[in-house]
Amino acid sequence: MGIATSVLRSRTLAALTSPHGVDRYLELVNPMWAAHEVRARVVDVHREVDVPGHPPVATITLQPTSTWRGHRAGQHVQVGVEVDGARRTTRVFTISSPDSRPGDRFTITLRANPDGVVSRHLVEQARPGTTVHLSQAQGEFVLPDAVPERILLVSGGSGITPVMSMLRSLQRRTHRGHVTFLHYAQSPEHQIFATELDEIRRSGHGIDVRLLHPELGDPALSPAYLERLVPGYRDVPTWACGPAPLIEAVQRCYDDSPALRLEYFKPPRAAGSDAAEGDVVFSRSGASGANTGDTLLDQAEALGLQPESGCRMGICFSCVSRKSEGTVRNVLTGEQSSLPDEDIRICVSAPVGDCTVDL
Amino acid sequence: MTTTLNAPSTTPDDPTGAPAGTATTPGRLTPEQLETFGEEMDAIRQRVLADLGEADAAYIRNVVKAQRAFEVAGRALFYLPPTWPLAVASLSVSKILDNMEIGHNVMHGQYDWMGDPGLNSRMYEWDNVCPSEQWKNSHNYIHHTYTNILGKDRDIGYGVLRMDEDQPWHPYYLGNPLYAFLLMVFFEWGVAMHDLEVENLVAGKRKVSENKALHAGIMRKVRRQAVKDYLLFPALTGPLFPLTFAGNATANLVRNVWAFNIIFCGHFPAGVATFSQEECEDESRGQWYFRQLLGSANITGGKLFHLMTGNLSHQIEHHLFPDLPARRYPEIAEEVQEICERYELPYNTGPLGKQLFSVARKICRLALPGRPSAAADTAPVPEAAEAA
């Protein structure tokens, strides 16, 4: 494998396959062959919970190409799927399996969000053999190499995945310290990884597993409760992941303690009916302003930026930029689009409500 | 002053009463007609955009597969000296597909909606010495925005040829046919030099310093293309080095000649209109479509022919809808022709031989001073309409 990989990544082969690159040839022979890109084959799709009336949650096992550099517990990965073989859509998912090494299998655990093209496709359509596109693992929400003696993991809902990856890694590393694992779910039926967590709870080994269901009367997160559970918790290294309300509660409990590390996904803010509301943020330059309803190119220029542009009528594609958040309306067609991380032509796109563009 | 296509023979009853060639709204549509004309074009665009899907993705992926197969086959066949002509043919087909149906169209953003980095306008690099980044500026932006506007569209004559009566004659243009021949042979190099605006450098309108930023990109691309075709692949065939070298050069030449001819047939046959800058000020959307229609010409042919031209045989449809997948142009062409008939607008098309002859005649005629007679310039238009 080592020799094959170095040949595939050699400068000579790159020169011979210029301008397209080695991967553009390899993928035609076998989608699992790659010199630089990362792809994966779905090996298994396992339903974790399937509460009637609620979107199902599944764990997908992925066998990545040898180009996968591995991940550290807590990191996430971008997964791209081709729906109906045509449009590739990419979303970010946290990895639920323990630390992986180059080329290792890993799992992602996700809820089939009713509006989520990718999560629904993966949970409901993906079968063993399906090929998906991956990024390398990303994110700073990770355990340090030397794990402190005492740590606290807090999660809510599907935010359990990164901390579950940490917990599994700690077990594999035979961590000898004391871990408190606190998780909030709607009900026991909604509990992801229930069996495994139950085994961990019973087998002990210094791991205190608390599965809480505030809707059924369990205590909500509060300084008093945390203090009772983990005395002096504000100084205990803590990793927390979950929906915004939980994260806000955690932040209130910790003030500005440097012991707290957070990860959460902001739900997209729905656009109002009037186009000219909200704020426009150009993330790379740091410029921002109130949305005037003009095209993004005009608004960027009004803020003193000079984005690359050409025809200003949507035909030349010089001004294509990445919109990371928000909804835009195509001023030529009236079509609206709210996909995160989408390439748009800023000369014919006007923001509807809040919008963030990488410029 | 510019000769527009509303030449007397096609517009005897010009309702605007404007004489041909004055800086007024080109053509003979009233502002209201222009608006509905634009709306009809927008409607076609919307309908096709809404319909894009798996079939379009499968099509371009199949073309990519075919191109890669021809390339691999071509490179491999050089190891068998008797199959040299076959190797050259295979590699030529690969380079033509790469540049035309794939590269040109992908770089227009026609397949950006697929979300595939391998078919994305921002990332695609083609098998050509011109860096895609620079080509996208000179072609997608300058040429497609200012199509056939004299003084703005640098594709008129590519800075070396006299391709329009309104380019003032100079003794230099006596060499027009020779320059055209050289441009054909070295077309990819001409395209790579296009952005440097050498003619403006010579005329003192552009400073060498303005080109500095472009040099590095061109040199990098030239080096990669040259190392691959003229060093590495020939060296890999060992004692057959000279044969492989010659074969690769021939394939590049074949691609150059083919691309040059298809592209020149798209804009320079008789009957294609050019426009003055004054005519195009404050242009409406309808007028923009109108200019694209009058500034382009098609070539008739079969499916394989259209594929090998990158569907630039449908130059008219490509100029109206540069970002729609090219495989849609044949179906769009039927609607565009129907619209042209209703608005009594010319639709310039004809077989390759006829369009080539017309272009060659123009190149030779414009080598000499003087304006051609209006009849000679516009006569082919009615024929062309019949041919359609």
XYZ file of C-alpha atoms in Angstrom:
747
model
C 0.000 0.000 0.000
C 2.824 2.333 0.926
C 4.519 2.058 -2.452
C 1.242 2.381 -4.353
C 0.356 5.493 -2.383
C 3.696 7.152 -2.955
C 3.494 6.383 -6.671
C -0.043 7.775 -6.843
C 1.025 10.942 -5.069
C 4.280 11.348 -6.990
C 5.075 14.482 -8.946
C 5.664 12.444 -12.060
C 2.179 10.984 -12.042
C 0.745 14.423 -11.300
C 2.628 15.795 -14.324
C 1.400 12.959 -16.534
C -2.231 13.418 -15.510
C -2.068 17.220 -15.672
C -4.269 19.230 -15.833
C -6.932 16.942 -14.422
C -5.050 15.157 -11.663
C -4.645 11.524 -10.687
C -7.971 11.198 -8.889
C -9.967 12.121 -12.003
C -8.605 8.988 -13.659
C -8.637 6.669 -10.653
C -12.291 7.346 -9.832
C -13.284 6.055 -13.252
C -11.729 2.693 -12.491
C -12.818 2.330 -8.879
C -14.501 4.938 -6.676
C -12.482 3.651 -3.729
C -9.160 4.472 -5.368
C -7.867 7.942 -4.632
C -4.531 9.689 -4.351
C -5.683 12.900 -2.692
C -9.459 13.015 -2.333
C -11.329 11.193 0.377
C -14.327 9.029 -0.378
C -15.987 6.273 1.557
C -18.165 3.244 1.023
C -21.135 2.751 3.310
C -20.556 -0.540 5.097
C -23.534 -0.622 7.419
C -26.632 1.400 8.267
C -27.923 0.754 11.771
C -31.123 2.303 13.156
C -30.382 3.579 16.642
C -33.841 4.811 17.576
C -37.057 4.955 15.612
C -39.753 6.630 17.687
C -43.026 6.805 15.728
C -43.744 10.376 14.723
C -40.117 11.396 15.177
C -37.297 11.389 12.619
C -35.250 8.189 12.943
C -31.625 8.218 14.069
C -29.094 5.916 12.433
C -25.415 5.097 12.716
C -23.655 4.802 9.357
C -20.399 2.858 9.238
C -18.012 4.201 6.597
C -14.979 2.564 5.059
C -12.881 5.511 3.846
C -10.266 5.439 1.118
C -6.649 5.078 2.210
C -6.379 8.862 1.931
C -8.373 9.290 5.159
C -5.902 10.674 7.684
C -7.867 9.571 10.729
C -9.679 11.653 13.326
C -9.579 12.627 16.947
C -12.638 12.049 19.098
C -14.946 15.075 18.935
C -14.080 16.053 15.365
C -16.530 16.319 12.493
C -16.400 15.511 8.800
C -18.141 16.913 5.733
C -20.138 14.264 3.960
C -21.317 14.786 0.382
C -23.980 12.644 -1.203
C -25.254 12.591 -4.751
C -29.010 12.581 -4.720
C -30.416 10.850 -7.796
C -26.879 10.658 -9.103
C -26.802 14.318 -9.980
C -26.601 17.027 -7.363
C -23.973 16.662 -4.696
C -24.914 18.186 -1.365
C -22.529 18.377 1.526
C -23.269 18.534 5.249
C -21.211 18.332 8.398
C -21.628 15.438 10.820
C -19.726 14.597 13.968
C -18.006 11.258 14.153
C -19.430 8.923 16.801
C -16.772 6.189 16.818
C -13.523 6.370 18.811
C -10.323 7.966 17.412
C -9.439 6.539 14.009
C -6.111 6.073 12.283
C -5.429 6.545 8.552
C -7.766 4.414 6.468
C -9.725 3.157 9.517
C -13.454 2.615 9.443
C -15.505 5.097 11.457
C -19.139 5.895 12.121
C -21.353 8.933 11.979
C -24.633 9.005 13.872
C -27.322 11.306 12.600
C -30.974 12.135 12.763
C -32.923 12.173 9.494
C -33.813 15.838 9.614
C -37.129 16.165 7.711
C -35.716 19.153 5.760
C -32.212 17.722 5.462
C -31.386 16.384 2.035
C -28.197 14.679 3.165
C -29.257 13.290 6.542
C -32.476 11.884 5.107
C -30.645 10.405 2.168
C -28.078 8.744 4.430
C -30.582 7.394 6.967
C -33.300 6.356 4.546
C -31.621 5.683 1.197
C -28.009 4.732 1.831
C -27.233 1.012 1.561
C -24.008 -0.898 2.009
C -21.988 -0.121 -1.118
C -23.173 3.464 -1.524
C -20.234 5.824 -2.158
C -20.064 9.161 -0.357
C -17.577 12.035 -0.551
C -15.679 13.122 2.543
C -13.467 15.899 3.786
C -10.673 15.154 6.217
C -11.728 15.349 9.852
C -11.970 18.900 11.138
C -12.560 20.715 14.393
C -10.870 21.748 17.609
C -13.481 20.229 19.908
C -11.203 17.360 20.934
C -9.712 15.745 23.996
C -6.090 16.620 24.734
C -3.492 13.879 24.275
C -3.032 13.716 28.031
C -6.574 13.497 29.376
C -7.021 15.141 32.797
C -7.792 12.982 35.797
C -11.309 14.308 36.099
C -13.537 15.425 33.220
C -17.167 16.211 32.531
C -19.020 15.546 29.280
C -22.414 17.233 28.776
C -24.673 16.672 25.793
C -28.226 16.950 24.599
C -30.135 15.189 21.807
C -27.974 14.270 18.857
C -25.178 16.381 20.359
C -24.218 13.150 22.054
C -22.144 12.005 19.061
C -18.855 13.874 19.665
C -18.855 13.175 23.409
C -19.785 9.557 22.741
C -16.740 9.369 20.486
C -14.689 10.789 23.360
C -16.160 8.336 25.853
C -15.462 5.404 23.548
C -11.927 6.614 22.980
C -11.342 6.952 26.703
C -12.521 3.411 27.200
C -10.273 2.149 24.484
C -7.367 4.093 25.914
C -8.286 2.587 29.331
C -8.468 5.992 30.917
C -8.177 5.553 34.663
C -9.570 8.913 35.765
C -13.089 9.894 36.695
C -15.531 10.765 33.906
C -18.990 12.216 34.414
C -21.205 11.741 31.372
C -24.354 13.834 31.464
C -26.905 13.539 28.682
C -30.328 15.103 28.174
C -32.902 13.390 25.978
C -36.622 13.908 25.406
C -37.521 10.470 26.780
C -35.839 7.090 27.334
C -37.217 6.020 23.963
C -35.245 8.807 22.318
C -31.999 7.745 23.978
C -29.297 7.061 21.415
C -26.713 4.380 22.327
C -28.947 3.337 25.290
C -27.680 -0.246 25.523
C -24.027 0.669 25.314
C -24.406 3.472 27.851
C -26.249 1.116 30.164
C -23.372 -1.375 29.990
C -20.847 1.353 30.673
C -22.913 2.542 33.617
C -23.104 -0.955 35.092
C -19.506 -1.880 34.462
C -18.362 1.203 36.358
C -14.622 1.894 35.845
C -14.914 5.443 37.089
C -17.529 6.513 34.550
C -20.625 8.116 35.995
C -23.354 7.984 33.335
C -26.396 10.179 33.952
C -29.210 10.014 31.405
C -31.769 12.697 32.160
C -35.236 13.425 30.787
C -36.386 16.793 32.165
C -39.747 16.368 30.438
C -40.353 13.384 32.709
C -39.313 15.232 35.858
C -35.508 14.799 35.938
C -33.541 17.848 37.115
C -32.679 20.414 34.471
C -29.136 21.675 34.154
C -28.350 24.183 36.907
C -25.299 25.279 38.916
C -26.780 23.607 41.995
C -27.280 20.304 40.224
C -23.822 20.357 38.681
C -22.239 21.290 41.994
C -23.960 18.318 43.649
C -22.816 15.975 40.891
C -19.292 17.288 40.369
C -18.127 19.472 43.266
C -16.104 22.423 41.972
C -17.323 21.657 38.439
C -16.358 25.149 37.154
C -12.713 24.114 37.252
C -13.269 20.626 35.856
C -12.395 20.337 32.169
C -15.794 20.092 30.459
C -16.864 19.335 26.915
C -20.451 20.232 26.016
C -22.396 19.717 22.807
C -26.082 20.027 22.074
C -28.928 22.257 20.939
C -28.728 26.011 21.544
C -30.922 26.081 24.720
C -28.713 23.484 26.423
C -25.543 25.305 25.410
C -26.944 28.556 26.779
C -27.761 26.817 30.078
C -24.238 25.386 30.246
C -22.711 28.797 29.570
C -24.771 30.316 32.390
C -23.481 27.621 34.763
C -19.826 28.184 33.855
C -19.704 31.987 33.484
C -16.477 32.415 31.557
C -14.621 29.462 32.970
C -11.720 28.436 30.716
C -12.483 24.832 31.656
C -15.522 24.816 29.351
C -15.270 23.814 25.680
C -18.348 24.034 23.495
C -19.598 22.836 20.181
C -23.031 23.478 18.755
C -24.785 23.946 15.476
C -26.802 27.095 15.118
C -30.160 26.362 13.541
C -30.592 28.488 10.384
C -32.612 31.594 11.096
C -35.727 31.597 8.990
C -35.985 34.480 6.570
C -38.858 36.884 7.019
C -41.238 37.954 4.300
C -39.488 41.250 3.570
C -36.222 40.943 1.687
C -34.547 44.014 3.159
C -34.169 42.930 6.743
C -31.449 41.319 8.782
C -27.693 41.744 8.469
C -25.200 40.887 5.776
C -21.814 39.629 6.930
C -18.746 39.252 4.710
C -16.830 36.840 6.873
C -13.319 36.950 5.398
C -12.997 40.741 5.437
C -15.030 41.127 8.597
C -17.246 43.759 6.955
C -20.933 43.748 7.767
C -23.976 45.956 7.479
C -27.735 46.067 7.491
C -29.248 44.292 4.510
C -30.311 46.934 1.983
C -32.062 44.490 -0.334
C -29.529 45.157 -3.126
C -27.495 42.362 -4.659
C -24.661 41.012 -2.518
C -22.135 42.424 -4.981
C -23.590 45.932 -4.621
C -23.759 45.597 -0.851
C -20.162 44.371 -0.669
C -18.995 47.289 -2.805
C -21.025 49.732 -0.716
C -19.069 48.452 2.286
C -15.806 49.194 0.507
C -14.967 45.650 -0.604
C -13.806 44.887 -4.128
C -14.938 41.355 -4.837
C -13.979 39.883 -8.174
C -16.796 40.442 -10.644
C -17.449 40.711 -14.345
C -20.655 40.984 -16.334
C -22.881 41.899 -13.367
C -25.726 40.073 -15.054
C -25.200 36.485 -13.993
C -23.585 35.082 -17.125
C -19.826 35.087 -16.626
C -19.449 33.361 -13.224
C -16.535 35.659 -12.223
C -18.205 36.606 -8.963
C -19.095 33.131 -7.688
C -18.599 33.091 -3.915
C -19.406 30.765 -1.086
C -22.478 31.650 0.952
C -22.083 29.993 4.322
C -25.414 30.937 5.879
C -28.699 32.556 5.047
C -31.188 32.763 2.215
C -30.637 34.492 -1.113
C -33.028 35.386 -3.898
C -31.935 35.259 -7.518
C -32.946 38.716 -8.759
C -33.433 37.400 -12.297
C -35.636 34.442 -11.490
C -36.994 35.205 -8.026
C -35.846 31.758 -6.939
C -34.832 31.501 -3.286
C -32.209 29.234 -1.858
C -31.270 28.556 1.761
C -28.638 25.837 1.448
C -25.642 26.352 3.736
C -22.211 26.396 2.073
C -23.546 27.104 -1.376
C -21.733 28.726 -4.323
C -23.701 31.699 -5.565
C -23.230 34.439 -8.154
C -23.264 37.503 -5.938
C -24.095 39.862 -8.829
C -27.577 38.360 -9.189
C -28.179 37.244 -5.604
C -29.869 39.458 -3.038
C -29.988 38.380 0.593
C -33.335 37.671 2.216
C -32.817 38.293 5.916
C -29.464 37.460 7.519
C -26.759 36.262 5.186
C -23.074 35.377 5.511
C -20.751 35.260 2.493
C -17.068 34.254 2.465
C -15.661 37.472 1.078
C -20.236 53.616 -37.651
C -21.082 49.959 -37.591
C -22.855 47.754 -40.005
C -25.590 45.960 -38.229
C -27.402 43.062 -39.613
C -30.510 45.038 -40.384
C -28.957 45.508 -43.752
C -31.306 46.659 -46.475
C -32.021 43.260 -47.950
C -33.276 41.803 -44.696
C -35.073 44.880 -43.416
C -36.706 46.600 -46.359
C -39.590 47.769 -44.249
C -37.696 48.889 -41.193
C -40.468 50.515 -39.127
C -38.029 52.640 -37.166
C -36.922 54.157 -40.407
C -33.386 54.147 -39.133
C -30.826 53.669 -41.843
C -28.583 50.684 -41.434
C -25.438 51.280 -39.512
C -26.392 54.270 -37.443
C -25.881 54.191 -33.726
C -29.474 53.488 -32.851
C -31.117 50.436 -31.408
C -29.855 47.715 -33.675
C -32.343 45.763 -35.679
C -35.906 46.606 -36.202
C -37.802 45.567 -33.110
C -39.773 48.208 -31.278
C -38.956 48.635 -27.581
C -42.149 46.740 -26.716
C -41.236 43.900 -29.040
C -37.737 43.813 -27.576
C -39.197 43.442 -24.131
C -41.490 40.540 -24.997
C -38.639 38.999 -27.009
C -36.463 39.149 -23.885
C -39.230 37.662 -21.777
C -39.633 34.769 -24.179
C -35.901 34.088 -23.977
C -35.992 34.267 -20.181
C -38.890 31.804 -20.199
C -36.849 29.279 -22.192
C -33.997 29.700 -19.757
C -36.226 29.187 -16.734
C -37.868 26.122 -18.169
C -34.517 24.458 -18.906
C -33.024 25.442 -15.538
C -35.989 23.911 -13.729
C -35.610 20.714 -15.719
C -31.888 20.096 -15.114
C -31.183 16.779 -13.480
C -29.828 13.301 -13.667
C -29.848 13.040 -17.461
C -27.641 16.133 -17.792
C -25.249 14.846 -15.126
C -25.090 11.406 -16.725
C -24.422 12.975 -20.117
C -21.432 15.082 -19.092
C -20.007 12.234 -17.017
C -20.226 9.968 -20.037
C -18.446 12.548 -22.170
C -15.723 12.800 -19.512
C -15.398 9.016 -19.469
C -15.127 8.899 -23.249
C -12.525 11.668 -23.244
C -10.405 9.914 -20.611
C -10.707 6.648 -22.527
C -9.572 8.282 -25.773
C -6.683 9.893 -23.943
C -5.497 6.676 -22.301
C -5.924 4.762 -25.564
C -4.033 7.421 -27.496
C -1.123 7.463 -25.061
C -0.969 3.669 -25.041
C -1.100 3.236 -28.816
C 2.125 5.216 -29.204
C 3.925 2.107 -27.944
C 2.931 0.317 -31.151
C 4.575 2.255 -33.980
C 2.284 0.927 -36.743
C -0.742 2.334 -34.931
C 0.722 5.840 -34.891
C -2.102 7.401 -36.939
C -4.667 5.762 -34.672
C -2.856 7.055 -31.591
C -2.834 10.579 -32.994
C -6.513 10.347 -33.914
C -7.431 9.088 -30.469
C -5.429 11.767 -28.677
C -6.848 14.444 -30.988
C -10.403 13.383 -30.185
C -9.503 13.454 -26.493
C -8.090 16.976 -26.700
C -11.047 18.229 -28.725
C -13.577 16.794 -26.272
C -11.545 18.102 -23.346
C -11.401 21.639 -24.695
C -14.819 21.936 -26.266
C -17.662 19.852 -24.864
C -16.076 19.557 -21.419
C -13.648 22.426 -20.706
C -15.391 25.274 -22.477
C -18.797 24.330 -21.135
C -17.754 23.424 -17.592
C -15.869 26.706 -17.288
C -19.043 28.547 -18.243
C -20.556 27.176 -15.039
C -22.938 24.939 -16.979
C -22.503 22.107 -14.488
C -21.867 24.037 -11.272
C -25.305 22.987 -10.045
C -24.047 19.393 -9.791
C -21.766 20.282 -6.880
C -19.054 18.033 -8.335
C -15.586 19.576 -7.839
C -14.415 17.780 -10.991
C -17.009 19.665 -13.058
C -16.938 23.007 -11.301
C -16.236 26.253 -13.163
C -13.966 27.544 -10.422
C -11.772 24.452 -10.311
C -11.671 23.037 -13.825
C -8.414 23.247 -15.725
C -8.281 22.220 -19.378
C -5.746 20.561 -21.654
C -4.640 23.819 -23.267
C -1.726 26.197 -22.712
C -4.130 29.001 -21.769
C -4.706 29.008 -17.993
C -8.421 28.552 -17.295
C -8.425 31.472 -14.874
C -7.345 33.922 -17.585
C -9.527 32.395 -20.247
C -12.594 32.769 -18.055
C -11.922 36.488 -17.862
C -11.310 37.090 -21.560
C -14.008 34.695 -22.749
C -16.782 34.360 -20.162
C -16.651 37.947 -19.053
C -15.321 40.124 -21.868
C -16.460 38.200 -24.944
C -19.813 37.004 -23.613
C -20.761 40.319 -22.031
C -19.651 42.571 -24.896
C -20.303 40.166 -27.770
C -19.508 41.774 -31.107
C -19.224 45.305 -29.747
C -16.366 46.864 -31.668
C -13.640 48.122 -29.388
C -14.888 46.040 -26.472
C -15.103 42.438 -27.694
C -11.491 41.489 -28.239
C -12.542 38.269 -29.956
C -13.226 40.328 -33.087
C -9.937 39.686 -34.828
C -8.207 38.503 -31.643
C -6.003 41.578 -31.802
C -4.283 40.399 -34.985
C -6.929 40.139 -37.707
C -9.251 42.551 -39.439
C -12.606 40.805 -39.122
C -14.951 43.748 -39.461
C -15.282 46.547 -42.022
C -15.287 49.067 -39.218
C -11.802 48.153 -38.099
C -9.843 50.821 -40.007
C -7.716 49.345 -42.753
C -3.937 49.496 -42.507
C -1.313 48.020 -44.845
C -0.541 45.558 -42.043
C -3.860 43.856 -42.831
C -2.626 42.781 -46.264
C -1.333 39.815 -44.310
C -4.825 38.979 -42.980
C -5.012 35.487 -44.576
C -1.498 34.654 -43.412
C -2.212 35.805 -39.850
C -5.433 33.808 -39.840
C -3.536 30.729 -40.976
C -0.908 31.183 -38.260
C -3.582 31.802 -35.641
C -5.254 28.572 -36.720
C -2.060 26.532 -36.452
C -1.051 28.038 -33.104
C -4.561 28.622 -31.839
C -4.021 27.521 -28.231
C -0.989 29.836 -28.034
C -3.029 32.659 -29.502
C -5.702 32.082 -26.882
C -3.058 32.021 -24.135
C -1.610 35.341 -25.376
C -5.065 36.857 -25.794
C -5.203 38.404 -22.330
C -1.793 40.017 -22.735
C -3.296 42.389 -25.326
C -0.086 42.454 -27.308
C -1.628 44.754 -29.910
C -2.351 47.307 -27.186
C 1.196 46.941 -25.878
C 2.528 47.689 -29.355
C 0.163 50.627 -29.683
C 1.285 51.928 -26.314
C -2.220 51.624 -24.829
C -1.136 49.035 -22.309
C 1.937 48.825 -20.118
C 4.082 45.720 -19.781
C 3.698 46.059 -16.006
C -0.039 45.424 -16.350
C 0.758 41.998 -17.736
C 3.152 40.976 -14.972
C 0.445 39.257 -12.951
C -0.550 37.177 -15.976
C 2.937 35.979 -16.912
C 3.419 33.592 -14.006
C 0.100 31.849 -14.659
C 0.784 31.428 -18.361
C 4.330 30.196 -17.810
C 3.198 27.660 -15.224
C 0.522 26.320 -17.544
C 2.793 26.294 -20.592
C 5.411 24.392 -18.619
C 2.944 21.764 -17.449
C 1.503 21.229 -20.909
C 4.911 21.139 -22.562
C 6.486 18.814 -19.999
C 3.624 16.376 -20.387
C 3.277 16.345 -24.181
C 6.828 17.044 -25.304
C 8.957 15.474 -22.600
C 7.408 12.952 -20.215
C 5.104 10.946 -22.470
C 7.637 10.814 -25.318
C 10.368 9.807 -22.850
C 8.174 7.040 -21.478
C 8.066 5.483 -24.946
C 11.862 5.255 -24.921
C 13.343 4.851 -28.409
C 10.030 5.964 -29.888
C 10.557 9.418 -28.363
C 10.571 11.308 -31.706
C 7.450 9.529 -32.941
C 5.523 10.164 -29.738
C 6.737 13.749 -29.653
C 5.532 14.276 -33.205
C 2.265 12.496 -32.456
C 1.502 14.695 -29.470
C 2.349 17.803 -31.468
C 0.064 16.618 -34.262
C -2.816 16.005 -31.842
C -2.397 19.527 -30.486
C -2.347 20.842 -34.039
C -5.493 18.925 -35.014
C -7.284 20.327 -31.954
C -6.073 23.847 -32.808
C -7.245 23.694 -36.409
C -10.612 22.240 -35.449
C -11.276 24.673 -32.600
C -10.235 27.671 -34.688
C -12.539 26.745 -37.523
C -15.564 25.992 -35.352
C -15.102 29.194 -33.391
C -14.608 31.356 -36.461
C -17.753 29.885 -37.990
C -19.599 30.949 -34.853
C -18.998 34.678 -35.240
C -17.562 35.616 -38.592
C -19.700 34.263 -41.441
C -21.455 36.827 -43.599
C -24.612 38.215 -42.078
C -23.360 38.320 -38.502
C -23.844 41.764 -36.992
C -21.403 43.893 -35.073
C -22.341 46.795 -32.899
C -20.958 50.155 -31.883
C -20.419 51.035 -28.247
C -23.004 53.826 -28.466
C -25.642 51.380 -29.660
C -25.162 49.237 -26.602
C -25.310 51.855 -23.887
C -28.003 51.242 -21.276
C -28.954 48.031 -22.975
C -32.104 46.261 -21.770
C -32.235 42.531 -21.195
C -34.184 42.114 -24.417
C -31.546 44.086 -26.323
C -28.782 41.981 -24.837
C -30.460 38.784 -26.040
C -31.050 40.469 -29.377
C -27.374 41.352 -29.774
C -26.316 37.813 -28.835
C -28.673 36.408 -31.469
C -27.483 38.737 -34.230
C -23.832 38.393 -33.273
C -23.619 34.610 -33.589
C -23.988 31.962 -36.256
C -24.700 28.236 -36.154
C -23.441 25.262 -38.111
C -25.810 22.488 -39.095
C -24.809 18.862 -38.595
C -25.478 15.575 -36.897
C -25.251 14.575 -33.248
C -21.617 13.495 -33.382
C -20.663 16.730 -35.109
C -22.385 18.796 -32.410
C -20.596 16.805 -29.713
C -17.205 17.352 -31.332
C -17.820 21.097 -31.561
C -18.772 21.224 -27.891
C -22.180 22.222 -29.243
C -20.610 25.485 -30.392
C -22.287 24.551 -33.635
C -25.170 26.050 -31.664
C -23.252 29.274 -31.103
C -26.506 31.268 -31.189
C -28.050 29.278 -28.343
C -24.733 29.269 -26.499
C -24.584 33.055 -26.638
C -28.181 33.424 -25.534
C -27.749 30.975 -22.647
C -24.035 30.520 -21.945
C -24.596 28.840 -18.580
C -27.135 26.221 -19.672
C -25.701 22.734 -20.295
C -24.718 22.548 -23.946
C -26.549 19.281 -24.549
C -29.744 21.322 -24.260
C -28.886 23.630 -27.158
C -30.366 21.467 -29.928
C -33.772 21.369 -28.239
C -33.567 25.088 -27.390
C -32.628 25.848 -31.004
C -36.052 24.776 -32.218
C -37.749 27.251 -29.908
C -35.307 30.028 -30.735
C -35.906 29.536 -34.460
C -39.626 29.629 -33.955
C -39.267 32.908 -32.039
C -37.015 34.320 -34.768
C -39.616 33.477 -37.381
C -42.318 35.256 -35.432
C -40.237 38.378 -34.950
C -38.906 38.091 -38.506
C -35.346 37.989 -37.263
C -32.534 36.259 -39.128
C -31.179 32.996 -37.767
C -27.746 32.533 -39.255
C -27.009 28.884 -39.854
C -25.667 26.623 -42.537
C -23.500 23.598 -43.208
C -19.853 23.700 -42.167
C -18.574 24.090 -45.730
C -20.722 27.089 -46.427
C -19.890 28.846 -43.125
C -16.180 28.112 -43.582
C -16.198 29.501 -47.105
C -17.988 32.597 -45.906
C -15.426 33.148 -43.133
C -12.484 32.579 -45.489
C -13.938 35.029 -47.963
C -14.301 37.646 -45.246
C -10.719 37.134 -44.041
C -9.401 37.618 -47.575
C -11.692 40.505 -48.506
C -10.917 42.482 -45.367
C -7.204 42.207 -46.123
C -7.903 44.879 -48.688
C -9.133 48.388 -48.033
C -12.608 49.549 -48.858
C -16.047 48.488 -47.786
C -17.710 45.517 -49.375
C -20.984 46.013 -51.112
C -24.004 45.581 -48.874
C -25.387 42.895 -51.141
C -22.312 40.753 -50.900
C -22.368 40.959 -47.153
C -25.969 40.117 -46.530
C -26.926 37.878 -49.419
C -26.353 34.643 -47.520
C -28.827 35.506 -44.805
C -32.036 34.483 -46.564
C -30.325 31.296 -47.751
C -29.244 30.625 -44.238
C -32.788 30.908 -43.030
C -33.816 28.301 -45.573
C -31.001 26.029 -44.582
C -32.266 26.139 -41.026
